Each structure stands twice: as C-alpha cells, then as structure tokens.
Amino acid sequence: MDSQENYSYVAQVNICKTSEFFKYNITYPVLKLYDKYVYHDMYDRQIIININNEICADVMKFKNSVKKQAIAYKKLYTEKISKTDEDYFKYQYEVYVNNELTYDKDNIISIVMTKYEFTGGAHGMTYLDSYNYNLLTGDRLILKDMFKLGVNYEEIINNFIVSEINNNPERYFKGDEGFKGITENQSFYIDEDGIVIYFGLYEIAPYYVGIPKFKLKFDEFSQYLNYN
C-alpha cells in the first residue's frame, strides 16, 4: 500500500541564552496541523497538544537540571574556588539541543532529539531521546508495537545485534559490560529505511565509539513488522 503523508507538519522553536556560568541553545519541535485540516476530524487536536507538551516538558527538564548544577557551581566558585591562591579553571555549563524528523507518514511520526550537556571535566555528554507516536491515538510507541502480534521480537533483535557486534567485536565491551540483550523499554527510532535500535554512551561500547546504532531494515524484516 502506498504511504500516506500525515496531516501535520513539524515547526521549530529556538530558545537561547548566555550568562557567565551557564548557556544554552535549544531547538525543539512543535507539531502543527496544516491549516486545511485544523477542523478536520482526522486528528484530535488535543493529541497534538499533548505530544507537544510532553516533548517541551522533557526538554525543559533537561535544561533546568543543568541550570541547577550551574547555580550550585556558581555559588561554590564565588564563595570558595575564586578565593583560593591555587590555579583554577572557571567552567561555563552548557546545554545544546537539536532534533531531526526521521519518519512522518502513515499516521506515524518519529523525532530524534540530540541533547548535549557540559558540566565541567574532560568532555560533555551527548544523549539521544526518541519520540515515536501514533498520531491517530496519541500513543507513544514502544518497540514491541512495531512488530506483529506473536512475533518474538526480542529474539530477532538480539540475534541481529549480536551478529552486527561480531562483525566488529573490538569496538564493543565484552562480558558483563557488553551487550546482554535489549530491554523492555529499549530506545529506538524509525527512519525511511527501517527501525534503528540505539544505546547510550558507555552503555555497550567505549566513549570513542559514540552512540551505538543498529538498523533493522524494512526490506529485510518486513515479514515481522506492523509498520513498514
């Protein structure tokens, strides 16, 4: 069946600010209905509002968490560090957020949010957060939803990831620190070619590897999938 474009589009909101101890530059997505569908019964407008509220709340929580740390560091620096005779380095805490719309059709939307924080030290940390929704129901999709009923999706994915890791075993942790199988709330997003399973920094591989990603391509796994 031919893919159907969604009745909504994704706009962008940018907020940024710089101060002595904290700066942020955040771009996050906002779903909007095309004008001609605002009063159409295809989508419940409240669903769109709820999705936007959830994404915005997550972004603000991330920013405010680092801001809180920056305030504590400012107090420490002002009252103690700056008054010592020892060499010191003054940090500016940082937050950067951007996003990419990776899938937007058949009433399914997938958005990947890249979040970066720097709170001192040798380097910052980068995180991926994915937002996968059924736009008709407003449900946030989990990995199990992507597969047909009765399919042992965990076994299929675990076998695939193990096979991929074995192609380059030197890039991944081994033993107890290595890959031990996907979790019930495994992170993933959807793109035009398939379903991308991903892991956090240090989760199954050293920092230099970055964020490990494994793509189950639609043309190879379509027999198991609900969406493709």
Coordinates of N, CA and C in Angstrom, one line a residue:
M1 N 0.8 -1.2 0.0 CA 0.0 0.0 0.0 C 0.9 1.2 0.0
D2 N 0.6 2.2 -0.8 CA 1.3 3.4 -0.9 C 1.3 4.2 0.4
S3 N 2.4 4.8 0.8 CA 2.5 5.6 2.0 C 1.6 6.8 1.9
Q4 N 1.0 7.2 3.0 CA 0.2 8.3 3.1 C 0.9 9.4 3.9
E5 N 1.0 10.6 3.4 CA 1.6 11.7 4.2 C 0.7 12.1 5.3
N6 N 1.3 12.5 6.4 CA 0.5 12.9 7.6 C -0.2 14.2 7.4
Y7 N -1.2 14.5 8.2 CA -1.9 15.8 8.1 C -1.3 16.9 9.0
S8 N -0.1 16.6 9.5 CA 0.6 17.6 10.4 C 2.0 17.8 9.8
Y9 N 2.6 18.9 10.3 CA 4.0 19.2 10.0 C 4.7 19.6 11.3
V10 N 6.0 19.6 11.2 CA 6.8 19.9 12.4 C 7.5 21.3 12.2
A11 N 7.1 22.2 13.1 CA 7.8 23.5 13.2 C 8.9 23.4 14.2
Q12 N 9.7 24.5 14.3 CA 10.8 24.5 15.2 C 10.8 25.8 16.1
V13 N 11.1 25.6 17.4 CA 11.2 26.7 18.3 C 12.6 26.7 18.8
N14 N 13.2 27.9 18.8 CA 14.6 28.1 19.3 C 14.6 29.0 20.5
I15 N 15.3 28.6 21.6 CA 15.5 29.5 22.7 C 17.0 29.4 23.1
C16 N 17.6 30.5 23.4 CA 19.0 30.5 23.7 C 19.3 31.7 24.7
K17 N 20.3 31.5 25.5 CA 20.7 32.5 26.4 C 22.1 32.2 26.9
T18 N 22.9 33.2 27.2 CA 24.3 33.1 27.6 C 24.5 33.9 28.9
S19 N 25.0 33.3 29.9 CA 25.4 34.1 31.1 C 26.8 33.6 31.5
E20 N 27.3 34.1 32.6 CA 28.7 33.9 33.0 C 29.0 32.4 33.2
F21 N 28.0 31.7 33.9 CA 28.2 30.3 34.3 C 27.3 29.3 33.5
F22 N 26.4 29.8 32.7 CA 25.5 28.9 32.0 C 25.1 29.4 30.7
K23 N 25.0 28.6 29.7 CA 24.5 29.0 28.4 C 23.8 27.8 27.8
Y24 N 22.7 28.1 27.0 CA 22.0 27.1 26.3 C 21.6 27.6 25.0
N25 N 21.5 26.7 24.1 CA 20.9 26.9 22.7 C 20.1 25.7 22.4
I26 N 18.8 25.8 22.4 CA 17.9 24.7 22.3 C 16.9 24.9 21.1
T27 N 16.8 23.9 20.3 CA 15.8 23.9 19.2 C 15.0 22.7 19.4
Y28 N 13.7 22.8 19.6 CA 12.8 21.7 19.8 C 11.6 21.7 18.9
P29 N 11.0 20.6 18.5 CA 10.0 20.5 17.6 C 8.6 20.8 18.1
V30 N 7.7 21.4 17.3 CA 6.3 21.6 17.7 C 5.5 21.1 16.5
L31 N 4.6 20.2 16.8 CA 3.7 19.6 15.8 C 2.6 20.6 15.6
K32 N 2.2 20.8 14.3 CA 1.1 21.7 13.9 C 0.3 21.0 12.8
L33 N -1.0 21.2 12.8 CA -1.9 20.7 11.8 C -1.8 21.7 10.6
Y34 N -1.8 21.1 9.4 CA -1.9 22.0 8.2 C -3.2 22.7 8.3
D35 N -3.3 24.0 7.9 CA -4.4 24.8 8.0 C -5.7 24.2 7.6
K36 N -5.6 23.5 6.4 CA -6.9 22.9 5.9 C -7.4 21.7 6.7
Y37 N -6.6 21.2 7.6 CA -7.0 20.1 8.5 C -7.3 20.5 9.9
V38 N -7.2 21.8 10.2 CA -7.4 22.2 11.6 C -8.8 21.8 12.1
Y39 N -9.8 21.8 11.3 CA -11.1 21.4 11.7 C -11.6 20.1 11.1
H40 N -10.6 19.4 10.7 CA -10.9 18.0 10.1 C -10.9 17.0 11.2
D41 N -11.7 16.0 11.1 CA -11.9 15.0 12.2 C -10.8 13.9 12.1
M42 N -9.8 14.0 11.1 CA -8.8 13.0 11.0 C -8.0 12.9 12.3
Y43 N -7.6 14.1 12.8 CA -6.8 14.2 14.0 C -7.6 14.9 15.1
D44 N -7.4 14.4 16.3 CA -7.9 15.1 17.5 C -6.8 16.1 17.9
R45 N -7.2 17.4 17.9 CA -6.2 18.5 18.1 C -5.6 18.3 19.5
Q46 N -6.3 17.8 20.5 CA -5.8 17.6 21.8 C -4.6 16.6 21.8
I47 N -4.6 15.6 20.9 CA -3.5 14.7 20.8 C -2.2 15.5 20.4
I48 N -2.3 16.4 19.4 CA -1.2 17.2 19.0 C -0.7 18.0 20.2
I49 N -1.6 18.6 20.9 CA -1.2 19.4 22.1 C -0.5 18.6 23.1
N50 N -1.0 17.4 23.4 CA -0.4 16.5 24.4 C 1.0 16.1 24.0
I51 N 1.2 15.8 22.7 CA 2.5 15.4 22.2 C 3.5 16.6 22.4
N52 N 3.1 17.8 22.0 CA 3.9 19.0 22.1 C 4.3 19.2 23.6
N53 N 3.3 19.1 24.4 CA 3.6 19.4 25.9 C 4.6 18.4 26.4
E54 N 4.5 17.1 26.0 CA 5.4 16.1 26.5 C 6.8 16.4 26.1
I55 N 7.0 16.7 24.8 CA 8.3 17.0 24.3 C 8.9 18.2 24.9
C56 N 8.1 19.3 25.0 CA 8.6 20.5 25.6 C 9.0 20.3 27.1
A57 N 8.2 19.5 27.8 CA 8.5 19.3 29.2 C 9.8 18.5 29.4
D58 N 10.0 17.6 28.5 CA 11.3 16.8 28.6 C 12.5 17.7 28.3
V59 N 12.4 18.6 27.3 CA 13.5 19.5 27.0 C 13.8 20.4 28.2
M60 N 12.7 21.0 28.7 CA 12.9 22.0 29.8 C 13.4 21.3 31.1
K61 N 13.0 20.0 31.3 CA 13.6 19.3 32.4 C 15.1 19.1 32.3
F62 N 15.5 18.8 31.1 CA 16.9 18.6 30.8 C 17.7 19.9 31.0
K63 N 17.2 21.0 30.4 CA 17.8 22.3 30.6 C 17.9 22.7 32.1
N64 N 16.8 22.6 32.8 CA 16.7 23.0 34.2 C 17.6 22.2 35.1
S65 N 17.8 20.9 34.7 CA 18.7 20.1 35.5 C 20.1 20.6 35.5
V66 N 20.6 21.0 34.3 CA 22.0 21.5 34.1 C 22.0 22.9 34.7
K67 N 21.0 23.7 34.6 CA 20.9 25.0 35.2 C 21.1 25.0 36.7
K68 N 20.4 24.0 37.3 CA 20.5 23.9 38.7 C 22.0 23.6 39.2
Q69 N 22.6 22.7 38.4 CA 24.0 22.4 38.7 C 24.9 23.6 38.5
A70 N 24.6 24.4 37.5 CA 25.4 25.6 37.2 C 25.2 26.6 38.3
I71 N 24.0 26.7 38.9 CA 23.8 27.7 40.0 C 24.6 27.2 41.2
A72 N 24.6 25.9 41.5 CA 25.4 25.4 42.6 C 26.9 25.6 42.4
Y73 N 27.4 25.4 41.1 CA 28.8 25.7 40.8 C 29.1 27.1 41.0
K74 N 28.2 28.0 40.5 CA 28.5 29.5 40.7 C 28.7 29.8 42.2
K75 N 27.8 29.3 43.0 CA 28.0 29.5 44.4 C 29.3 29.1 45.0
L76 N 29.7 27.8 44.6 CA 30.9 27.3 45.0 C 32.1 28.1 44.5
Y77 N 32.0 28.5 43.3 CA 33.1 29.3 42.7 C 33.3 30.6 43.3
T78 N 32.1 31.3 43.5 CA 32.1 32.6 44.1 C 32.6 32.7 45.6
E79 N 32.1 31.7 46.3 CA 32.4 31.7 47.7 C 33.7 31.0 48.1
K80 N 34.2 30.1 47.3 CA 35.3 29.3 47.7 C 36.5 29.2 46.7
I81 N 36.2 28.7 45.5 CA 37.2 28.5 44.5 C 38.0 29.8 44.1
S82 N 37.2 30.8 43.8 CA 37.9 32.1 43.4 C 38.7 32.7 44.5
K83 N 38.5 32.3 45.7 CA 39.2 33.0 46.9 C 40.5 32.3 47.2
T84 N 40.8 31.1 46.6 CA 42.0 30.4 46.9 C 43.1 30.9 46.0
D85 N 44.4 30.6 46.4 CA 45.6 31.0 45.7 C 46.0 30.0 44.7
E86 N 45.3 28.9 44.6 CA 45.6 27.8 43.7 C 45.1 28.1 42.3
D87 N 45.8 27.5 41.3 CA 45.3 27.6 39.9 C 43.9 27.0 39.8
Y88 N 43.1 27.6 39.0 CA 41.8 27.1 38.8 C 41.3 27.4 37.4
F89 N 40.3 26.7 37.0 CA 39.7 26.9 35.7 C 38.2 27.2 35.9
K90 N 37.7 28.3 35.4 CA 36.3 28.6 35.6 C 35.5 28.0 34.5
Y91 N 34.5 27.1 34.8 CA 33.7 26.5 33.8 C 32.4 27.3 33.5
Q92 N 32.0 27.1 32.3 CA 30.6 27.6 31.9 C 29.8 26.4 31.5
Y93 N 28.8 26.1 32.3 CA 28.0 24.9 32.0 C 27.2 25.2 30.7
E94 N 26.9 24.1 29.9 CA 26.3 24.3 28.6 C 25.2 23.3 28.4
V95 N 24.2 23.7 27.6 CA 23.2 22.8 27.1 C 22.9 23.1 25.6
Y96 N 23.0 22.1 24.8 CA 22.6 22.2 23.4 C 21.6 21.1 23.1
V97 N 20.5 21.5 22.4 CA 19.5 20.5 22.0 C 19.1 20.8 20.5
N98 N 19.1 19.8 19.7 CA 18.5 19.9 18.4 C 17.7 18.7 18.1
N99 N 17.1 18.6 16.9 CA 16.2 17.5 16.6 C 16.2 17.2 15.1
E100 N 15.8 16.0 14.8 CA 15.6 15.6 13.4 C 14.3 14.8 13.3
L101 N 13.5 15.2 12.3 CA 12.3 14.4 12.0 C 12.8 13.3 11.0
T102 N 12.7 12.1 11.5 CA 13.2 10.9 10.7 C 12.1 10.1 10.0
Y103 N 10.9 10.2 10.5 CA 9.8 9.5 9.8 C 8.5 10.3 10.0
D104 N 7.7 10.4 9.0 CA 6.5 11.2 9.0 C 5.5 10.8 8.0
K105 N 4.9 9.7 8.2 CA 3.9 9.2 7.2 C 3.0 8.1 7.9
D106 N 1.9 7.7 7.2 CA 1.0 6.6 7.7 C 0.6 6.8 9.1
N107 N 0.4 8.1 9.5 CA -0.1 8.4 10.9 C 0.9 8.1 12.0
I108 N 2.2 7.9 11.6 CA 3.3 7.6 12.5 C 4.3 8.7 12.3
I109 N 4.8 9.2 13.5 CA 5.9 10.2 13.4 C 7.0 9.8 14.4
S110 N 8.2 10.0 13.9 CA 9.4 9.7 14.7 C 10.3 10.9 14.7
I111 N 10.7 11.4 15.9 CA 11.6 12.5 16.0 C 12.7 12.1 16.9
V112 N 13.9 12.4 16.5 CA 15.1 12.1 17.3 C 15.7 13.5 17.9
M113 N 15.8 13.5 19.2 CA 16.3 14.7 19.9 C 17.7 14.4 20.3
T114 N 18.7 15.2 19.9 CA 20.1 15.1 20.4 C 20.3 16.2 21.5
K115 N 20.7 15.7 22.7 CA 20.9 16.6 23.8 C 22.3 16.5 24.3
Y116 N 22.9 17.6 24.5 CA 24.3 17.7 24.9 C 24.4 18.5 26.2
E117 N 25.2 18.1 27.2 CA 25.4 18.8 28.4 C 26.9 18.8 28.7
F118 N 27.4 20.0 29.2 CA 28.7 20.1 29.7 C 28.7 20.6 31.1
T119 N 29.2 19.9 32.0 CA 29.2 20.3 33.4 C 30.6 20.2 34.0
G120 N 31.6 20.6 33.2 CA 32.9 20.5 33.7 C 33.6 19.2 33.3
G121 N 34.9 19.1 33.5 CA 35.6 17.8 33.2 C 36.2 17.8 31.8
A122 N 36.6 16.6 31.4 CA 37.3 16.5 30.1 C 36.4 16.7 28.9
H123 N 35.1 16.3 29.0 CA 34.2 16.4 27.9 C 32.8 16.4 28.4
G124 N 31.9 16.8 27.5 CA 30.5 16.7 27.8 C 29.9 15.4 27.5
M125 N 28.6 15.3 27.7 CA 27.9 14.1 27.4 C 26.7 14.3 26.4
T126 N 26.6 13.4 25.4 CA 25.5 13.5 24.4 C 24.5 12.4 24.7
Y127 N 23.3 12.7 24.5 CA 22.2 11.7 24.7 C 21.3 11.8 23.5
L128 N 20.7 10.7 23.1 CA 19.6 10.7 22.2 C 18.3 10.4 22.9
D129 N 17.3 11.1 22.6 CA 15.9 10.8 23.0 C 15.0 10.7 21.8
S130 N 14.3 9.6 21.7 CA 13.4 9.5 20.5 C 11.9 9.6 20.9
Y131 N 11.2 10.2 20.0 CA 9.7 10.4 20.2 C 9.0 9.7 19.1
N132 N 8.4 8.6 19.3 CA 7.7 7.8 18.3 C 6.2 7.8 18.7
Y133 N 5.4 8.3 17.8 CA 4.0 8.4 18.2 C 3.1 7.9 17.0
N134 N 1.9 7.3 17.5 CA 0.8 7.1 16.6 C -0.1 8.3 16.7
L135 N -0.2 9.1 15.6 CA -0.9 10.4 15.6 C -2.4 10.2 15.7
L136 N -2.9 9.1 15.4 CA -4.4 8.9 15.5 C -4.8 8.7 16.9
T137 N -4.0 8.0 17.7 CA -4.3 7.7 19.1 C -3.6 8.5 20.1
G138 N -2.4 9.1 19.7 CA -1.6 9.8 20.6 C -0.7 9.0 21.4
D139 N -0.7 7.7 21.2 CA 0.1 6.7 22.0 C 1.6 6.9 21.6
R140 N 2.4 6.8 22.6 CA 3.9 6.8 22.3 C 4.3 5.4 22.1
L141 N 4.8 5.1 20.9 CA 5.1 3.7 20.5 C 6.3 3.2 21.3
I142 N 6.2 1.9 21.7 CA 7.3 1.2 22.2 C 7.8 0.2 21.1
L143 N 8.9 -0.4 21.3 CA 9.5 -1.3 20.3 C 8.6 -2.4 20.0
K144 N 7.9 -3.0 21.0 CA 7.0 -4.1 20.8 C 5.9 -3.8 19.8
D145 N 5.4 -2.5 19.8 CA 4.4 -2.1 18.9 C 4.7 -2.2 17.5
M146 N 6.0 -2.1 17.2 CA 6.4 -2.2 15.8 C 6.3 -3.5 15.1
F147 N 6.1 -4.6 15.9 CA 6.1 -5.9 15.5 C 4.7 -6.6 15.5
K148 N 4.5 -7.5 14.6 CA 3.2 -8.2 14.6 C 3.0 -9.0 15.9
L149 N 1.8 -9.2 16.2 CA 1.4 -10.0 17.4 C 1.9 -11.4 17.3
G150 N 2.6 -11.8 18.4 CA 3.1 -13.2 18.4 C 4.5 -13.3 17.9
V151 N 5.1 -12.3 17.4 CA 6.5 -12.3 16.9 C 7.4 -12.2 18.1
N152 N 8.4 -13.0 18.2 CA 9.4 -12.9 19.3 C 10.4 -11.9 18.9
Y153 N 10.0 -10.6 19.0 CA 10.8 -9.5 18.5 C 12.1 -9.4 19.3
E154 N 12.1 -9.8 20.6 CA 13.4 -9.7 21.4 C 14.4 -10.6 20.8
E155 N 14.0 -11.8 20.5 CA 15.0 -12.8 20.0 C 15.5 -12.3 18.6
I156 N 14.6 -11.8 17.8 CA 15.0 -11.4 16.4 C 16.0 -10.2 16.6
I157 N 15.7 -9.3 17.4 CA 16.6 -8.1 17.5 C 17.9 -8.5 18.2
N158 N 17.9 -9.3 19.3 CA 19.1 -9.7 20.0 C 20.0 -10.4 19.0
N159 N 19.5 -11.3 18.3 CA 20.3 -12.1 17.3 C 21.0 -11.2 16.3
F160 N 20.2 -10.2 15.8 CA 20.7 -9.3 14.8 C 21.8 -8.4 15.4
I161 N 21.6 -7.9 16.6 CA 22.6 -7.0 17.2 C 23.9 -7.8 17.5
V162 N 23.8 -9.0 18.0 CA 24.9 -9.9 18.3 C 25.7 -10.1 17.0
S163 N 25.0 -10.4 16.0 CA 25.7 -10.6 14.7 C 26.4 -9.4 14.2
E164 N 25.8 -8.2 14.4 CA 26.5 -7.0 14.0 C 27.7 -6.7 14.9
I165 N 27.6 -6.9 16.1 CA 28.7 -6.7 17.1 C 29.9 -7.7 16.7
N166 N 29.5 -8.9 16.3 CA 30.6 -9.9 16.0 C 31.3 -9.5 14.7
N167 N 30.8 -8.6 13.9 CA 31.5 -8.1 12.7 C 32.6 -7.1 13.1
N168 N 32.4 -6.5 14.3 CA 33.5 -5.5 14.7 C 33.6 -5.6 16.3
P169 N 34.0 -6.8 16.8 CA 34.0 -7.0 18.2 C 34.9 -6.1 19.0
E170 N 35.9 -5.6 18.4 CA 36.9 -4.7 19.1 C 36.3 -3.4 19.4
R171 N 35.1 -3.0 18.9 CA 34.5 -1.7 19.2 C 33.6 -1.8 20.4
Y172 N 33.4 -3.0 20.9 CA 32.3 -3.1 22.0 C 32.9 -3.7 23.3
F173 N 32.3 -3.4 24.4 CA 32.6 -4.0 25.6 C 32.3 -5.5 25.6
K174 N 33.0 -6.3 26.4 CA 32.8 -7.7 26.4 C 32.4 -8.2 27.8
G175 N 31.8 -9.3 27.9 CA 31.4 -9.9 29.2 C 30.3 -9.1 29.8
D176 N 30.4 -8.9 31.2 CA 29.3 -8.3 31.9 C 29.0 -6.9 31.5
E177 N 30.1 -6.2 30.9 CA 29.9 -4.8 30.5 C 29.4 -4.7 29.0
G178 N 29.3 -5.8 28.3 CA 28.9 -5.8 26.9 C 27.4 -6.0 26.8
F179 N 27.0 -6.2 25.5 CA 25.6 -6.3 25.2 C 25.0 -7.6 25.8
K180 N 23.9 -7.4 26.5 CA 23.2 -8.6 27.2 C 21.8 -8.7 26.7
G181 N 21.4 -8.0 25.7 CA 20.0 -8.1 25.2 C 19.3 -6.8 25.4
I182 N 18.3 -6.6 24.6 CA 17.5 -5.3 24.7 C 16.6 -5.3 25.9
T183 N 16.2 -4.2 26.3 CA 15.3 -4.0 27.5 C 13.9 -3.8 27.0
E184 N 13.0 -3.9 28.0 CA 11.5 -3.8 27.6 C 11.3 -2.4 27.1
N185 N 12.0 -1.4 27.6 CA 11.8 0.0 27.1 C 13.0 0.4 26.2
Q186 N 13.4 -0.5 25.4 CA 14.6 -0.2 24.5 C 14.4 1.0 23.7
S187 N 15.4 1.9 23.6 CA 15.3 3.1 22.8 C 15.4 2.7 21.3
F188 N 14.6 3.4 20.5 CA 14.7 3.2 19.0 C 14.0 4.4 18.4
Y189 N 14.3 4.5 17.1 CA 13.5 5.5 16.3 C 13.3 4.9 14.9
I190 N 12.5 5.5 14.1 CA 12.1 5.0 12.8 C 12.7 6.0 11.7
D191 N 13.2 5.4 10.6 CA 13.6 6.3 9.5 C 13.0 5.7 8.2
E192 N 13.4 6.2 7.1 CA 12.8 5.8 5.9 C 13.2 4.4 5.5
D193 N 14.3 3.9 6.1 CA 14.8 2.5 5.7 C 14.5 1.4 6.7
G194 N 14.2 1.8 8.0 CA 14.0 0.8 8.9 C 13.8 1.3 10.4
I195 N 14.0 0.4 11.3 CA 14.0 0.7 12.7 C 15.4 0.7 13.3
V196 N 15.8 1.8 13.9 CA 17.1 2.0 14.4 C 17.1 1.8 16.0
I197 N 17.8 0.7 16.4 CA 17.9 0.5 17.8 C 19.2 1.2 18.3
Y198 N 19.2 1.9 19.4 CA 20.4 2.6 19.8 C 20.6 2.5 21.3
F199 N 21.8 2.8 21.7 CA 22.2 2.7 23.1 C 23.0 3.9 23.5
G200 N 23.0 4.2 24.8 CA 23.7 5.4 25.3 C 25.2 5.3 25.2
L201 N 25.9 6.4 25.4 CA 27.3 6.4 25.5 C 27.7 5.6 26.7
Y202 N 28.8 4.8 26.5 CA 29.3 3.9 27.6 C 28.4 2.7 27.9
E203 N 27.2 2.6 27.3 CA 26.3 1.5 27.6 C 26.8 0.1 27.2
I204 N 27.3 0.0 25.9 CA 27.8 -1.2 25.5 C 29.1 -1.1 24.7
A205 N 29.7 0.2 24.7 CA 30.9 0.4 24.0 C 31.6 1.6 24.6
P206 N 32.9 1.8 24.3 CA 33.7 2.9 24.8 C 33.2 4.2 24.3
Y207 N 33.6 5.3 24.9 CA 33.1 6.6 24.5 C 33.5 7.0 23.1
Y208 N 34.7 6.5 22.6 CA 35.1 6.9 21.2 C 34.2 6.3 20.2
V209 N 33.5 5.3 20.5 CA 32.6 4.6 19.5 C 31.4 5.5 19.3
G210 N 31.0 6.4 20.2 CA 29.8 7.2 20.1 C 28.6 6.5 20.6
I211 N 27.5 6.8 20.0 CA 26.2 6.2 20.3 C 26.0 5.0 19.4
P212 N 26.1 3.8 19.9 CA 25.9 2.6 19.0 C 24.5 2.5 18.4
K213 N 24.4 2.3 17.1 CA 23.1 2.1 16.4 C 23.1 0.9 15.6
F214 N 21.9 0.3 15.5 CA 21.8 -0.9 14.7 C 20.4 -0.8 14.0
K215 N 20.5 -0.9 12.7 CA 19.2 -0.7 11.9 C 18.7 -2.0 11.4
L216 N 17.4 -2.3 11.7 CA 16.7 -3.4 11.1 C 15.9 -2.8 9.9
K217 N 16.5 -3.2 8.7 CA 15.9 -2.6 7.5 C 14.6 -3.2 7.2
F218 N 13.7 -2.3 6.7 CA 12.3 -2.7 6.3 C 12.3 -3.9 5.3
D219 N 13.2 -3.8 4.3 CA 13.2 -4.8 3.3 C 13.7 -6.1 3.7
E220 N 14.4 -6.2 4.9 CA 14.9 -7.4 5.4 C 14.0 -8.0 6.5
F221 N 13.3 -7.2 7.2 CA 12.5 -7.6 8.4 C 11.0 -7.4 8.2
S222 N 10.5 -7.1 7.0 CA 9.1 -6.7 6.8 C 8.1 -7.7 7.2
Q223 N 8.5 -9.0 7.1 CA 7.6 -10.1 7.5 C 7.2 -10.1 9.0
Y224 N 8.0 -9.4 9.8 CA 7.8 -9.4 11.2 C 7.1 -8.1 11.7
L225 N 7.0 -7.1 10.8 CA 6.7 -5.7 11.3 C 5.2 -5.3 11.0
N226 N 4.7 -4.5 11.9 CA 3.4 -3.8 11.7 C 3.6 -2.6 10.8
Y227 N 4.7 -1.9 10.9 CA 4.8 -0.6 10.2 C 6.0 -0.8 9.3
N228 N 5.9 -0.6 8.0 CA 7.0 -0.6 7.1 C 6.5 -0.1 5.8

